[in-house]
């Protein structure tokens, strides 16, 4: 990661996530030290968890079943040693102790097996719920549930870009970063096709073994092993087109979304001016008169 000339580093992770992640994210590369780093937490695990929960609550019976599995899975494990069980019964010296011990131990074994099976079933159901998600779902949740953070990230860029370039990053470098950069490009006047094509450039890295490993690292190991992450590791133009379709259906337009989350017209104008340059006059024609282009 080259940071020469950068004035501000916009980290779309929380400080805690960044602290846990940076030793891997910047291993063998230039760390953005000596620059102003601003953290704007665009997404955390609770965002996806709450989104899945809202979907699950649309089917009360499924929600109750999953809750029951989670409750059994979270129960304390049984004693590890037979002797510990006998000591707790305080019957180890009575004539009925051996028979009672065998009966209790069988019950403990059944409890342990049921707890383990519940844990596996819970993970399977959670993995199945996650498999039904698309990247467009996750991006929509970021925009609609974390609008304040999105606005803050755009404001940071609007304030910093007139002075020096801004380095924007997250963990995987595709989802949070890709979403914010898409909004910046829109503010600069890029078309939906141009924005989607720029987003799709991250596919070349995200689909590699290294990119997939970065995506897997964001999930609990027990779930990552059960999920097909190919869809989450790719960056297809169709994902962004679907997201814009949803935004337009809900807010009328991307500009309507920005207004809804409180992005001021002055902020959008500052982004446009910082990210575009005056068009050169056409050969043999009049000057552009301040018209700007990308």
PDB file of C-alpha atoms in Angstrom:
ATOM      1  CA  UNK A   1       0.000   0.000   0.000  1.00  0.00           C
ATOM      2  CA  UNK A   2       1.741   3.168  -1.146  1.00  0.00           C
ATOM      3  CA  UNK A   3       0.855   6.207   0.959  1.00  0.00           C
ATOM      4  CA  UNK A   4       3.201   8.836  -0.431  1.00  0.00           C
ATOM      5  CA  UNK A   5       1.382  12.128  -0.854  1.00  0.00           C
ATOM      6  CA  UNK A   6      -1.641  11.014   1.156  1.00  0.00           C
ATOM      7  CA  UNK A   7      -2.934  13.528   3.657  1.00  0.00           C
ATOM      8  CA  UNK A   8      -5.708  11.565   5.359  1.00  0.00           C
ATOM      9  CA  UNK A   9      -6.287   7.855   5.872  1.00  0.00           C
ATOM     10  CA  UNK A  10      -9.970   6.985   6.126  1.00  0.00           C
ATOM     11  CA  UNK A  11     -10.272   3.611   7.846  1.00  0.00           C
ATOM     12  CA  UNK A  12     -13.783   2.186   7.482  1.00  0.00           C
ATOM     13  CA  UNK A  13     -13.284  -0.149  10.444  1.00  0.00           C
ATOM     14  CA  UNK A  14     -13.734   0.461  14.143  1.00  0.00           C
ATOM     15  CA  UNK A  15     -10.533   1.145  16.105  1.00  0.00           C
ATOM     16  CA  UNK A  16     -10.860  -2.268  17.783  1.00  0.00           C
ATOM     17  CA  UNK A  17     -11.231  -4.088  14.452  1.00  0.00           C
ATOM     18  CA  UNK A  18      -8.315  -2.141  13.035  1.00  0.00           C
ATOM     19  CA  UNK A  19      -6.119  -2.988  16.023  1.00  0.00           C
ATOM     20  CA  UNK A  20      -6.884  -6.703  15.659  1.00  0.00           C
ATOM     21  CA  UNK A  21      -6.515  -6.665  11.889  1.00  0.00           C
ATOM     22  CA  UNK A  22      -3.660  -4.323  11.029  1.00  0.00           C
ATOM     23  CA  UNK A  23      -0.810  -6.731  11.703  1.00  0.00           C
ATOM     24  CA  UNK A  24      -2.227  -8.922   8.909  1.00  0.00           C
ATOM     25  CA  UNK A  25      -3.549  -6.217   6.613  1.00  0.00           C
ATOM     26  CA  UNK A  26      -0.268  -4.327   6.361  1.00  0.00           C
ATOM     27  CA  UNK A  27       2.204  -7.178   6.730  1.00  0.00           C
ATOM     28  CA  UNK A  28       5.085  -6.643   4.335  1.00  0.00           C
ATOM     29  CA  UNK A  29       3.765  -3.306   3.071  1.00  0.00           C
ATOM     30  CA  UNK A  30       3.944   0.355   3.941  1.00  0.00           C
ATOM     31  CA  UNK A  31       1.899   1.260   6.968  1.00  0.00           C
ATOM     32  CA  UNK A  32       0.041   4.569   6.747  1.00  0.00           C
ATOM     33  CA  UNK A  33       1.982   6.061   9.634  1.00  0.00           C
ATOM     34  CA  UNK A  34       2.474   9.781   9.981  1.00  0.00           C
ATOM     35  CA  UNK A  35      -0.897  10.587   8.460  1.00  0.00           C
ATOM     36  CA  UNK A  36      -4.140  11.641  10.039  1.00  0.00           C
ATOM     37  CA  UNK A  37      -6.194   8.459  10.411  1.00  0.00           C
ATOM     38  CA  UNK A  38      -9.937   8.817  10.805  1.00  0.00           C
ATOM     39  CA  UNK A  39     -12.022   5.774  11.762  1.00  0.00           C
ATOM     40  CA  UNK A  40     -15.591   5.609  10.498  1.00  0.00           C
ATOM     41  CA  UNK A  41     -17.127   2.241  11.353  1.00  0.00           C
ATOM     42  CA  UNK A  42     -19.216   1.495   8.280  1.00  0.00           C
ATOM     43  CA  UNK A  43     -20.102  -2.085   9.213  1.00  0.00           C
ATOM     44  CA  UNK A  44     -19.656  -4.537  12.053  1.00  0.00           C
ATOM     45  CA  UNK A  45     -20.864  -8.036  12.836  1.00  0.00           C
ATOM     46  CA  UNK A  46     -24.018  -6.739  14.527  1.00  0.00           C
ATOM     47  CA  UNK A  47     -25.205  -5.219  11.237  1.00  0.00           C
ATOM     48  CA  UNK A  48     -25.366  -8.595   9.491  1.00  0.00           C
ATOM     49  CA  UNK A  49     -26.563 -10.373  12.636  1.00  0.00           C
ATOM     50  CA  UNK A  50     -29.462  -7.948  13.088  1.00  0.00           C
ATOM     51  CA  UNK A  51     -30.304  -8.130   9.393  1.00  0.00           C
ATOM     52  CA  UNK A  52     -30.472 -11.918   9.526  1.00  0.00           C
ATOM     53  CA  UNK A  53     -32.534 -11.727  12.721  1.00  0.00           C
ATOM     54  CA  UNK A  54     -35.065  -9.412  11.086  1.00  0.00           C
ATOM     55  CA  UNK A  55     -35.466 -11.883   8.244  1.00  0.00           C
ATOM     56  CA  UNK A  56     -35.714 -14.783  10.657  1.00  0.00           C
ATOM     57  CA  UNK A  57     -38.500 -13.088  12.608  1.00  0.00           C
ATOM     58  CA  UNK A  58     -40.607 -13.147   9.448  1.00  0.00           C
ATOM     59  CA  UNK A  59     -40.966 -16.874  10.201  1.00  0.00           C
ATOM     60  CA  UNK A  60     -41.755 -17.160  13.950  1.00  0.00           C
ATOM     61  CA  UNK A  61     -41.612 -20.970  13.994  1.00  0.00           C
ATOM     62  CA  UNK A  62     -38.118 -20.957  12.468  1.00  0.00           C
ATOM     63  CA  UNK A  63     -37.035 -18.275  14.941  1.00  0.00           C
ATOM     64  CA  UNK A  64     -38.269 -20.341  17.904  1.00  0.00           C
ATOM     65  CA  UNK A  65     -36.551 -23.480  16.602  1.00  0.00           C
ATOM     66  CA  UNK A  66     -33.251 -21.652  16.117  1.00  0.00           C
ATOM     67  CA  UNK A  67     -33.573 -20.049  19.545  1.00  0.00           C
ATOM     68  CA  UNK A  68     -34.060 -23.451  21.142  1.00  0.00           C
ATOM     69  CA  UNK A  69     -30.973 -24.831  19.448  1.00  0.00           C
ATOM     70  CA  UNK A  70     -28.959 -21.828  20.537  1.00  0.00           C
ATOM     71  CA  UNK A  71     -30.150 -22.211  24.127  1.00  0.00           C
ATOM     72  CA  UNK A  72     -29.131 -25.883  24.268  1.00  0.00           C
ATOM     73  CA  UNK A  73     -25.848 -25.108  22.519  1.00  0.00           C
ATOM     74  CA  UNK A  74     -25.051 -22.452  25.127  1.00  0.00           C
ATOM     75  CA  UNK A  75     -25.716 -24.750  28.093  1.00  0.00           C
ATOM     76  CA  UNK A  76     -22.652 -25.565  30.209  1.00  0.00           C
ATOM     77  CA  UNK A  77     -20.752 -28.694  29.209  1.00  0.00           C
ATOM     78  CA  UNK A  78     -21.099 -31.836  31.338  1.00  0.00           C
ATOM     79  CA  UNK A  79     -18.442 -32.815  33.885  1.00  0.00           C
ATOM     80  CA  UNK A  80     -15.338 -34.250  32.298  1.00  0.00           C
ATOM     81  CA  UNK A  81     -14.680 -36.981  34.828  1.00  0.00           C
ATOM     82  CA  UNK A  82     -16.890 -39.753  36.219  1.00  0.00           C
ATOM     83  CA  UNK A  83     -15.410 -39.189  39.680  1.00  0.00           C
ATOM     84  CA  UNK A  84     -16.496 -35.541  39.613  1.00  0.00           C
ATOM     85  CA  UNK A  85     -20.067 -36.619  38.953  1.00  0.00           C
ATOM     86  CA  UNK A  86     -19.991 -39.092  41.843  1.00  0.00           C
ATOM     87  CA  UNK A  87     -18.514 -36.494  44.170  1.00  0.00           C
ATOM     88  CA  UNK A  88     -21.348 -34.126  43.378  1.00  0.00           C
ATOM     89  CA  UNK A  89     -23.984 -36.795  44.189  1.00  0.00           C
ATOM     90  CA  UNK A  90     -22.434 -37.428  47.623  1.00  0.00           C
ATOM     91  CA  UNK A  91     -23.478 -41.074  47.253  1.00  0.00           C
ATOM     92  CA  UNK A  92     -20.128 -42.604  46.408  1.00  0.00           C
ATOM     93  CA  UNK A  93     -20.063 -44.677  49.627  1.00  0.00           C
ATOM     94  CA  UNK A  94     -23.621 -45.995  49.551  1.00  0.00           C
ATOM     95  CA  UNK A  95     -24.628 -49.451  48.252  1.00  0.00           C
ATOM     96  CA  UNK A  96     -26.607 -47.920  45.368  1.00  0.00           C
ATOM     97  CA  UNK A  97     -23.719 -45.766  44.187  1.00  0.00           C
ATOM     98  CA  UNK A  98     -22.486 -48.007  41.320  1.00  0.00           C
ATOM     99  CA  UNK A  99     -25.940 -48.432  39.761  1.00  0.00           C
ATOM    100  CA  UNK A 100     -26.802 -44.772  40.280  1.00  0.00           C
ATOM    101  CA  UNK A 101     -23.432 -43.784  38.890  1.00  0.00           C
ATOM    102  CA  UNK A 102     -23.985 -45.748  35.686  1.00  0.00           C
ATOM    103  CA  UNK A 103     -27.466 -44.254  35.294  1.00  0.00           C
ATOM    104  CA  UNK A 104     -26.252 -40.712  35.870  1.00  0.00           C
ATOM    105  CA  UNK A 105     -23.310 -41.162  33.545  1.00  0.00           C
ATOM    106  CA  UNK A 106     -25.580 -42.399  30.757  1.00  0.00           C
ATOM    107  CA  UNK A 107     -27.743 -39.302  31.286  1.00  0.00           C
ATOM    108  CA  UNK A 108     -24.672 -37.077  31.124  1.00  0.00           C
ATOM    109  CA  UNK A 109     -23.543 -38.806  27.939  1.00  0.00           C
ATOM    110  CA  UNK A 110     -26.962 -38.257  26.353  1.00  0.00           C
ATOM    111  CA  UNK A 111     -26.895 -34.605  27.431  1.00  0.00           C
ATOM    112  CA  UNK A 112     -23.431 -34.131  25.944  1.00  0.00           C
ATOM    113  CA  UNK A 113     -24.485 -35.741  22.661  1.00  0.00           C
ATOM    114  CA  UNK A 114     -27.646 -33.617  22.497  1.00  0.00           C
ATOM    115  CA  UNK A 115     -25.664 -30.453  23.202  1.00  0.00           C
ATOM    116  CA  UNK A 116     -23.133 -31.266  20.496  1.00  0.00           C
ATOM    117  CA  UNK A 117     -25.881 -32.117  17.984  1.00  0.00           C
ATOM    118  CA  UNK A 118     -27.696 -28.871  18.812  1.00  0.00           C
ATOM    119  CA  UNK A 119     -24.516 -26.904  18.202  1.00  0.00           C
ATOM    120  CA  UNK A 120     -24.006 -28.529  14.805  1.00  0.00           C
ATOM    121  CA  UNK A 121     -27.657 -28.023  13.836  1.00  0.00           C
ATOM    122  CA  UNK A 122     -27.526 -24.376  14.949  1.00  0.00           C
ATOM    123  CA  UNK A 123     -24.424 -23.717  12.842  1.00  0.00           C
ATOM    124  CA  UNK A 124     -26.033 -25.445   9.849  1.00  0.00           C
ATOM    125  CA  UNK A 125     -29.154 -23.288  10.093  1.00  0.00           C
ATOM    126  CA  UNK A 126     -27.182 -20.078  10.535  1.00  0.00           C
ATOM    127  CA  UNK A 127     -25.010 -21.004   7.555  1.00  0.00           C
ATOM    128  CA  UNK A 128     -28.147 -21.664   5.509  1.00  0.00           C
ATOM    129  CA  UNK A 129     -29.503 -18.224   6.447  1.00  0.00           C
ATOM    130  CA  UNK A 130     -26.224 -16.560   5.490  1.00  0.00           C
ATOM    131  CA  UNK A 131     -26.171 -18.476   2.207  1.00  0.00           C
ATOM    132  CA  UNK A 132     -29.475 -16.807   1.285  1.00  0.00           C
ATOM    133  CA  UNK A 133     -27.903 -13.355   1.573  1.00  0.00           C
ATOM    134  CA  UNK A 134     -26.428 -11.438  -1.323  1.00  0.00           C
ATOM    135  CA  UNK A 135     -23.858  -8.672  -1.290  1.00  0.00           C
ATOM    136  CA  UNK A 136     -26.610  -6.305  -2.381  1.00  0.00           C
ATOM    137  CA  UNK A 137     -28.438  -7.186   0.871  1.00  0.00           C
ATOM    138  CA  UNK A 138     -25.388  -6.355   2.982  1.00  0.00           C
ATOM    139  CA  UNK A 139     -24.691  -3.127   1.087  1.00  0.00           C
ATOM    140  CA  UNK A 140     -28.333  -2.088   1.462  1.00  0.00           C
ATOM    141  CA  UNK A 141     -28.127  -2.672   5.216  1.00  0.00           C
ATOM    142  CA  UNK A 142     -25.023  -0.477   5.405  1.00  0.00           C
ATOM    143  CA  UNK A 143     -26.763   2.339   3.549  1.00  0.00           C
ATOM    144  CA  UNK A 144     -30.076   2.126   5.406  1.00  0.00           C
ATOM    145  CA  UNK A 145     -28.904   1.175   8.915  1.00  0.00           C
ATOM    146  CA  UNK A 146     -25.596   3.063   9.053  1.00  0.00           C
ATOM    147  CA  UNK A 147     -26.570   6.243   7.233  1.00  0.00           C
ATOM    148  CA  UNK A 148     -24.903   8.451   9.832  1.00  0.00           C
ATOM    149  CA  UNK A 149     -21.592   6.657   9.321  1.00  0.00           C
ATOM    150  CA  UNK A 150     -21.914   6.879   5.533  1.00  0.00           C
ATOM    151  CA  UNK A 151     -22.571  10.622   5.810  1.00  0.00           C
ATOM    152  CA  UNK A 152     -19.582  11.074   8.115  1.00  0.00           C
ATOM    153  CA  UNK A 153     -17.284   9.206   5.705  1.00  0.00           C
ATOM    154  CA  UNK A 154     -18.402  11.413   2.818  1.00  0.00           C
ATOM    155  CA  UNK A 155     -17.869  14.520   4.944  1.00  0.00           C
ATOM    156  CA  UNK A 156     -14.347  13.421   5.866  1.00  0.00           C
ATOM    157  CA  UNK A 157     -13.519  13.057   2.173  1.00  0.00           C
ATOM    158  CA  UNK A 158     -15.090  16.416   1.311  1.00  0.00           C
ATOM    159  CA  UNK A 159     -13.059  18.146   4.010  1.00  0.00           C
ATOM    160  CA  UNK A 160      -9.741  16.435   3.251  1.00  0.00           C
ATOM    161  CA  UNK A 161      -9.653  16.045  -0.545  1.00  0.00           C
ATOM    162  CA  UNK A 162      -9.129  19.728  -1.400  1.00  0.00           C
ATOM    163  CA  UNK A 163      -5.839  19.598   0.529  1.00  0.00           C
ATOM    164  CA  UNK A 164      -4.408  16.182  -0.376  1.00  0.00           C
ATOM    165  CA  UNK A 165      -5.410  12.697  -1.569  1.00  0.00           C
ATOM    166  CA  UNK A 166      -7.343  10.467   0.821  1.00  0.00           C
ATOM    167  CA  UNK A 167      -6.519   6.779   1.256  1.00  0.00           C
ATOM    168  CA  UNK A 168      -9.716   4.796   1.911  1.00  0.00           C
ATOM    169  CA  UNK A 169      -9.515   1.199   3.113  1.00  0.00           C
ATOM    170  CA  UNK A 170     -11.170  -1.489   5.219  1.00  0.00           C
ATOM    171  CA  UNK A 171     -10.195  -5.163   5.621  1.00  0.00           C
ATOM    172  CA  UNK A 172     -11.100  -6.879   2.378  1.00  0.00           C
ATOM    173  CA  UNK A 173     -10.841  -3.678   0.352  1.00  0.00           C
ATOM    174  CA  UNK A 174     -13.947  -4.453  -1.680  1.00  0.00           C
ATOM    175  CA  UNK A 175     -17.200  -4.073   0.235  1.00  0.00           C
ATOM    176  CA  UNK A 176     -17.062  -1.120   2.623  1.00  0.00           C
ATOM    177  CA  UNK A 177     -14.393   0.595   0.531  1.00  0.00           C
ATOM    178  CA  UNK A 178     -16.128  -0.272  -2.729  1.00  0.00           C
ATOM    179  CA  UNK A 179     -19.444   1.049  -1.494  1.00  0.00           C
ATOM    180  CA  UNK A 180     -18.022   4.374  -0.306  1.00  0.00           C
ATOM    181  CA  UNK A 181     -15.953   4.862  -3.461  1.00  0.00           C
ATOM    182  CA  UNK A 182     -19.075   4.166  -5.521  1.00  0.00           C
ATOM    183  CA  UNK A 183     -20.855   7.005  -3.734  1.00  0.00           C
ATOM    184  CA  UNK A 184     -17.837   9.280  -4.259  1.00  0.00           C
ATOM    185  CA  UNK A 185     -17.811   8.499  -7.970  1.00  0.00           C
ATOM    186  CA  UNK A 186     -21.524   9.210  -8.168  1.00  0.00           C
ATOM    187  CA  UNK A 187     -20.946  12.553  -6.462  1.00  0.00           C
ATOM    188  CA  UNK A 188     -18.271  13.282  -9.071  1.00  0.00           C
ATOM    189  CA  UNK A 189     -20.809  12.752 -11.838  1.00  0.00           C
ATOM    190  CA  UNK A 190     -19.913   9.227 -12.995  1.00  0.00           C
ATOM    191  CA  UNK A 191     -22.704   7.206 -14.596  1.00  0.00           C
ATOM    192  CA  UNK A 192     -24.108   4.050 -13.006  1.00  0.00           C
ATOM    193  CA  UNK A 193     -22.295   1.969 -15.648  1.00  0.00           C
ATOM    194  CA  UNK A 194     -18.976   3.701 -14.928  1.00  0.00           C
ATOM    195  CA  UNK A 195     -19.381   3.270 -11.172  1.00  0.00           C
ATOM    196  CA  UNK A 196     -20.241  -0.436 -11.531  1.00  0.00           C
ATOM    197  CA  UNK A 197     -17.268  -1.002 -13.836  1.00  0.00           C
ATOM    198  CA  UNK A 198     -14.918   0.649 -11.343  1.00  0.00           C
ATOM    199  CA  UNK A 199     -16.335  -1.468  -8.510  1.00  0.00           C
ATOM    200  CA  UNK A 200     -15.815  -4.624 -10.596  1.00  0.00           C
ATOM    201  CA  UNK A 201     -12.071  -3.919 -10.845  1.00  0.00           C
ATOM    202  CA  UNK A 202     -11.664  -5.265  -7.296  1.00  0.00           C
ATOM    203  CA  UNK A 203     -12.822  -8.696  -8.479  1.00  0.00           C
ATOM    204  CA  UNK A 204      -9.345  -9.461  -9.816  1.00  0.00           C
ATOM    205  CA  UNK A 205      -7.927  -9.465  -6.298  1.00  0.00           C
ATOM    206  CA  UNK A 206     -10.942 -10.397  -4.192  1.00  0.00           C
ATOM    207  CA  UNK A 207     -11.392 -13.738  -5.973  1.00  0.00           C
ATOM    208  CA  UNK A 208      -7.776 -14.805  -5.404  1.00  0.00           C
ATOM    209  CA  UNK A 209      -6.734 -17.181  -2.610  1.00  0.00           C
ATOM    210  CA  UNK A 210      -5.485 -14.193  -0.611  1.00  0.00           C
ATOM    211  CA  UNK A 211      -8.743 -12.323  -1.098  1.00  0.00           C
ATOM    212  CA  UNK A 212     -10.783 -15.348  -0.107  1.00  0.00           C
ATOM    213  CA  UNK A 213      -8.639 -15.813   3.013  1.00  0.00           C
ATOM    214  CA  UNK A 214      -9.318 -12.193   3.995  1.00  0.00           C
ATOM    215  CA  UNK A 215     -13.047 -12.806   3.621  1.00  0.00           C
ATOM    216  CA  UNK A 216     -12.925 -16.060   5.618  1.00  0.00           C
ATOM    217  CA  UNK A 217     -11.024 -14.322   8.412  1.00  0.00           C
ATOM    218  CA  UNK A 218     -14.056 -12.082   8.999  1.00  0.00           C
ATOM    219  CA  UNK A 219     -16.252 -15.075   9.877  1.00  0.00           C
ATOM    220  CA  UNK A 220     -16.185 -17.561  12.780  1.00  0.00           C
ATOM    221  CA  UNK A 221     -14.194 -20.597  11.608  1.00  0.00           C
ATOM    222  CA  UNK A 222     -17.100 -22.971  12.262  1.00  0.00           C
ATOM    223  CA  UNK A 223     -19.294 -20.956   9.856  1.00  0.00           C
ATOM    224  CA  UNK A 224     -16.658 -20.162   7.228  1.00  0.00           C
ATOM    225  CA  UNK A 225     -16.140 -23.894   6.702  1.00  0.00           C
ATOM    226  CA  UNK A 226     -19.864 -24.387   5.981  1.00  0.00           C
ATOM    227  CA  UNK A 227     -20.336 -21.472   3.573  1.00  0.00           C
ATOM    228  CA  UNK A 228     -19.654 -21.100  -0.113  1.00  0.00           C
ATOM    229  CA  UNK A 229     -17.951 -17.716  -0.071  1.00  0.00           C
ATOM    230  CA  UNK A 230     -17.482 -17.356  -3.826  1.00  0.00           C
ATOM    231  CA  UNK A 231     -20.402 -14.951  -4.145  1.00  0.00           C
ATOM    232  CA  UNK A 232     -19.098 -12.789  -1.317  1.00  0.00           C
ATOM    233  CA  UNK A 233     -15.565 -12.755  -2.693  1.00  0.00           C
ATOM    234  CA  UNK A 234     -16.558 -11.562  -6.159  1.00  0.00           C
ATOM    235  CA  UNK A 235     -17.268  -8.008  -7.301  1.00  0.00           C
ATOM    236  CA  UNK A 236     -19.843  -8.169 -10.065  1.00  0.00           C
ATOM    237  CA  UNK A 237     -21.282  -5.065 -11.747  1.00  0.00           C
ATOM    238  CA  UNK A 238     -24.700  -6.701 -11.300  1.00  0.00           C
ATOM    239  CA  UNK A 239     -24.343  -6.333  -7.510  1.00  0.00           C
ATOM    240  CA  UNK A 240     -24.039  -2.567  -7.723  1.00  0.00           C
ATOM    241  CA  UNK A 241     -26.784  -2.264 -10.337  1.00  0.00           C
ATOM    242  CA  UNK A 242     -29.110  -4.222  -8.016  1.00  0.00           C
ATOM    243  CA  UNK A 243     -28.147  -1.980  -5.098  1.00  0.00           C
ATOM    244  CA  UNK A 244     -28.873   1.195  -7.082  1.00  0.00           C
ATOM    245  CA  UNK A 245     -32.228  -0.285  -8.130  1.00  0.00           C
ATOM    246  CA  UNK A 246     -33.162  -0.769  -4.481  1.00  0.00           C
ATOM    247  CA  UNK A 247     -31.932   2.700  -3.534  1.00  0.00           C
ATOM    248  CA  UNK A 248     -33.966   4.275  -6.336  1.00  0.00           C
ATOM    249  CA  UNK A 249     -37.059   2.307  -5.307  1.00  0.00           C
ATOM    250  CA  UNK A 250     -36.755   3.531  -1.734  1.00  0.00           C
ATOM    251  CA  UNK A 251     -35.319   7.044  -2.102  1.00  0.00           C
ATOM    252  CA  UNK A 252     -36.041   7.953  -5.711  1.00  0.00           C
ATOM    253  CA  UNK A 253     -32.361   8.247  -6.630  1.00  0.00           C
ATOM    254  CA  UNK A 254     -28.857   8.039  -5.181  1.00  0.00           C
ATOM    255  CA  UNK A 255     -29.008  11.795  -4.670  1.00  0.00           C
ATOM    256  CA  UNK A 256     -32.298  11.272  -2.841  1.00  0.00           C
ATOM    257  CA  UNK A 257     -30.539   8.797  -0.554  1.00  0.00           C
ATOM    258  CA  UNK A 258     -27.765  11.301   0.181  1.00  0.00           C
ATOM    259  CA  UNK A 259     -30.343  13.924   1.064  1.00  0.00           C
ATOM    260  CA  UNK A 260     -32.173  11.437   3.312  1.00  0.00           C
ATOM    261  CA  UNK A 261     -29.048  10.754   5.394  1.00  0.00           C
ATOM    262  CA  UNK A 262     -28.225  14.438   5.685  1.00  0.00           C
ATOM    263  CA  UNK A 263     -25.396  14.911   3.177  1.00  0.00           C
ATOM    264  CA  UNK A 264     -25.478  18.655   2.596  1.00  0.00           C
ATOM    265  CA  UNK A 265     -25.444  20.115  -0.938  1.00  0.00           C
ATOM    266  CA  UNK A 266     -22.208  21.879  -0.017  1.00  0.00           C
ATOM    267  CA  UNK A 267     -20.609  18.520   0.823  1.00  0.00           C
ATOM    268  CA  UNK A 268     -21.635  17.078  -2.538  1.00  0.00           C
ATOM    269  CA  UNK A 269     -20.370  20.183  -4.334  1.00  0.00           C
ATOM    270  CA  UNK A 270     -17.033  19.953  -2.509  1.00  0.00           C
ATOM    271  CA  UNK A 271     -16.682  16.303  -3.513  1.00  0.00           C
ATOM    272  CA  UNK A 272     -17.525  17.076  -7.136  1.00  0.00           C
ATOM    273  CA  UNK A 273     -15.023  19.934  -7.275  1.00  0.00           C
ATOM    274  CA  UNK A 274     -12.266  17.902  -5.589  1.00  0.00           C
ATOM    275  CA  UNK A 275     -12.771  14.823  -7.766  1.00  0.00           C
ATOM    276  CA  UNK A 276     -13.163  16.524 -11.137  1.00  0.00           C
ATOM    277  CA  UNK A 277     -11.124  18.959 -13.201  1.00  0.00           C
ATOM    278  CA  UNK A 278     -12.199  21.753 -15.565  1.00  0.00           C
ATOM    279  CA  UNK A 279     -12.810  20.484 -19.075  1.00  0.00           C
ATOM    280  CA  UNK A 280     -10.305  21.819 -21.615  1.00  0.00           C
ATOM    281  CA  UNK A 281     -11.881  23.981 -24.326  1.00  0.00           C
ATOM    282  CA  UNK A 282     -12.758  22.185 -27.531  1.00  0.00           C
ATOM    283  CA  UNK A 283     -10.233  22.744 -30.292  1.00  0.00           C
ATOM    284  CA  UNK A 284     -11.168  25.887 -32.166  1.00  0.00           C
ATOM    285  CA  UNK A 285     -14.161  26.465 -29.893  1.00  0.00           C
ATOM    286  CA  UNK A 286     -14.971  28.731 -26.947  1.00  0.00           C
ATOM    287  CA  UNK A 287     -13.698  28.032 -23.461  1.00  0.00           C
ATOM    288  CA  UNK A 288     -15.717  25.617 -21.352  1.00  0.00           C
ATOM    289  CA  UNK A 289     -16.721  28.373 -18.967  1.00  0.00           C
ATOM    290  CA  UNK A 290     -16.150  26.410 -15.802  1.00  0.00           C
ATOM    291  CA  UNK A 291     -17.731  23.159 -16.979  1.00  0.00           C
ATOM    292  CA  UNK A 292     -16.124  20.286 -15.145  1.00  0.00           C
ATOM    293  CA  UNK A 293     -15.445  16.690 -16.066  1.00  0.00           C
ATOM    294  CA  UNK A 294     -13.986  13.589 -14.473  1.00  0.00           C
TER     295      UNK A 294
END
